[in-house]
């Protein structure tokens, strides 16, 4: 298998030409405001909400940044703006769907595009987990503030609950067997 096959690229004309077929076209439904909101949401994420308290006040392992956290947020905002500008340049250069995968395919080759595509899938999955964990912590604090008791079993997925029920049944059966062996 020739190694050049992993680094083959498509020209911009080929990429744009593939979108001429009606089955490959995406309908434009999002406007500038929606796209800006999605971009800011993706760049900011849940980290700002889940880590700002520890970053400002500190923790057991480190001293907090205090008011200097504003400088940190400005630096991160600048980095996010630069990343947004890069995506804007990519979108202007290759006006097709596909995000970073398509841009990498056009400029760096198929292997790099494949790695970037899977990286994006993993990035979005891990990002969603971080958002869910952060949101659940805030929701539990809200319920505690309202003096509502949140049963622990509601926070467990069905597979873990089913496994726990099976183990409890096995333990009770084993206990019955052991009690039958014990002398009276």
mmCIF file with all atom_site columns, N, CA and C in Angstrom, residues 2-10 105 107-113:
data_model
loop_
_atom_site.group_PDB
_atom_site.id
_atom_site.type_symbol
_atom_site.label_atom_id
_atom_site.label_alt_id
_atom_site.label_comp_id
_atom_site.label_asym_id
_atom_site.label_entity_id
_atom_site.label_seq_id
_atom_site.pdbx_PDB_ins_code
_atom_site.Cartn_x
_atom_site.Cartn_y
_atom_site.Cartn_z
_atom_site.occupancy
_atom_site.B_iso_or_equiv
_atom_site.pdbx_formal_charge
_atom_site.auth_seq_id
_atom_site.auth_comp_id
_atom_site.auth_asym_id
_atom_site.auth_atom_id
_atom_site.pdbx_PDB_model_num
ATOM 1  N N  . UNK A 1 2   ? 0.761  2.086  -0.996 1.00 0.00 ? 2   UNK A N  1
ATOM 2  C CA . UNK A 1 2   ? 1.615  3.276  -1.066 1.00 0.00 ? 2   UNK A CA 1
ATOM 3  C C  . UNK A 1 2   ? 1.254  4.289  0.020  1.00 0.00 ? 2   UNK A C  1
ATOM 4  N N  . UNK A 1 3   ? 2.286  4.859  0.596  1.00 0.00 ? 3   UNK A N  1
ATOM 5  C CA . UNK A 1 3   ? 2.089  5.827  1.684  1.00 0.00 ? 3   UNK A CA 1
ATOM 6  C C  . UNK A 1 3   ? 1.474  7.125  1.178  1.00 0.00 ? 3   UNK A C  1
ATOM 7  N N  . UNK A 1 4   ? 1.657  7.430  -0.085 1.00 0.00 ? 4   UNK A N  1
ATOM 8  C CA . UNK A 1 4   ? 1.103  8.674  -0.642 1.00 0.00 ? 4   UNK A CA 1
ATOM 9  C C  . UNK A 1 4   ? -0.416 8.681  -0.578 1.00 0.00 ? 4   UNK A C  1
ATOM 10 N N  . UNK A 1 5   ? -1.012 7.485  -0.532 1.00 0.00 ? 5   UNK A N  1
ATOM 11 C CA . UNK A 1 5   ? -2.471 7.385  -0.452 1.00 0.00 ? 5   UNK A CA 1
ATOM 12 C C  . UNK A 1 5   ? -3.015 8.026  0.828  1.00 0.00 ? 5   UNK A C  1
ATOM 13 N N  . UNK A 1 6   ? -2.245 7.968  1.902  1.00 0.00 ? 6   UNK A N  1
ATOM 14 C CA . UNK A 1 6   ? -2.683 8.551  3.171  1.00 0.00 ? 6   UNK A CA 1
ATOM 15 C C  . UNK A 1 6   ? -2.654 10.076 3.149  1.00 0.00 ? 6   UNK A C  1
ATOM 16 N N  . UNK A 1 7   ? -1.883 10.631 2.260  1.00 0.00 ? 7   UNK A N  1
ATOM 17 C CA . UNK A 1 7   ? -1.733 12.091 2.217  1.00 0.00 ? 7   UNK A CA 1
ATOM 18 C C  . UNK A 1 7   ? -2.354 12.714 0.968  1.00 0.00 ? 7   UNK A C  1
ATOM 19 N N  . UNK A 1 8   ? -3.233 11.965 0.296  1.00 0.00 ? 8   UNK A N  1
ATOM 20 C CA . UNK A 1 8   ? -3.876 12.544 -0.889 1.00 0.00 ? 8   UNK A CA 1
ATOM 21 C C  . UNK A 1 8   ? -4.829 13.649 -0.450 1.00 0.00 ? 8   UNK A C  1
ATOM 22 N N  . UNK A 1 9   ? -4.951 14.627 -1.328 1.00 0.00 ? 9   UNK A N  1
ATOM 23 C CA . UNK A 1 9   ? -5.775 15.792 -1.029 1.00 0.00 ? 9   UNK A CA 1
ATOM 24 C C  . UNK A 1 9   ? -6.766 16.013 -2.154 1.00 0.00 ? 9   UNK A C  1
ATOM 25 N N  . UNK A 1 10  ? -7.827 16.728 -1.818 1.00 0.00 ? 10  UNK A N  1
ATOM 26 C CA . UNK A 1 10  ? -8.782 17.158 -2.836 1.00 0.00 ? 10  UNK A CA 1
ATOM 27 C C  . UNK A 1 10  ? -8.580 18.649 -3.044 1.00 0.00 ? 10  UNK A C  1
ATOM 28 N N  . UNK A 1 105 ? -8.574 18.101 4.988  1.00 0.00 ? 105 UNK A N  1
ATOM 29 C CA . UNK A 1 105 ? -8.522 17.255 3.799  1.00 0.00 ? 105 UNK A CA 1
ATOM 30 C C  . UNK A 1 105 ? -7.981 18.051 2.615  1.00 0.00 ? 105 UNK A C  1
ATOM 31 N N  . UNK A 1 107 ? -6.035 20.753 2.711  1.00 0.00 ? 107 UNK A N  1
ATOM 32 C CA . UNK A 1 107 ? -4.701 21.335 2.868  1.00 0.00 ? 107 UNK A CA 1
ATOM 33 C C  . UNK A 1 107 ? -3.638 20.346 3.327  1.00 0.00 ? 107 UNK A C  1
ATOM 34 N N  . UNK A 1 108 ? -3.997 19.392 4.196  1.00 0.00 ? 108 UNK A N  1
ATOM 35 C CA . UNK A 1 108 ? -2.989 18.516 4.795  1.00 0.00 ? 108 UNK A CA 1
ATOM 36 C C  . UNK A 1 108 ? -3.075 17.060 4.347  1.00 0.00 ? 108 UNK A C  1
ATOM 37 N N  . UNK A 1 109 ? -4.213 16.628 3.843  1.00 0.00 ? 109 UNK A N  1
ATOM 38 C CA . UNK A 1 109 ? -4.334 15.268 3.357  1.00 0.00 ? 109 UNK A CA 1
ATOM 39 C C  . UNK A 1 109 ? -5.326 14.442 4.150  1.00 0.00 ? 109 UNK A C  1
ATOM 40 N N  . UNK A 1 110 ? -5.581 13.233 3.626  1.00 0.00 ? 110 UNK A N  1
ATOM 41 C CA . UNK A 1 110 ? -6.638 12.381 4.162  1.00 0.00 ? 110 UNK A CA 1
ATOM 42 C C  . UNK A 1 110 ? -6.338 11.851 5.558  1.00 0.00 ? 110 UNK A C  1
ATOM 43 N N  . UNK A 1 111 ? -5.120 11.442 5.836  1.00 0.00 ? 111 UNK A N  1
ATOM 44 C CA . UNK A 1 111 ? -4.781 10.887 7.154  1.00 0.00 ? 111 UNK A CA 1
ATOM 45 C C  . UNK A 1 111 ? -4.950 11.931 8.251  1.00 0.00 ? 111 UNK A C  1
ATOM 46 N N  . UNK A 1 112 ? -4.433 13.122 8.023  1.00 0.00 ? 112 UNK A N  1
ATOM 47 C CA . UNK A 1 112 ? -4.559 14.188 9.018  1.00 0.00 ? 112 UNK A CA 1
ATOM 48 C C  . UNK A 1 112 ? -6.031 14.562 9.191  1.00 0.00 ? 112 UNK A C  1
ATOM 49 N N  . UNK A 1 113 ? -6.787 14.597 8.097  1.00 0.00 ? 113 UNK A N  1
ATOM 50 C CA . UNK A 1 113 ? -8.215 14.910 8.185  1.00 0.00 ? 113 UNK A CA 1
ATOM 51 C C  . UNK A 1 113 ? -8.947 13.839 8.986  1.00 0.00 ? 113 UNK A C  1
#
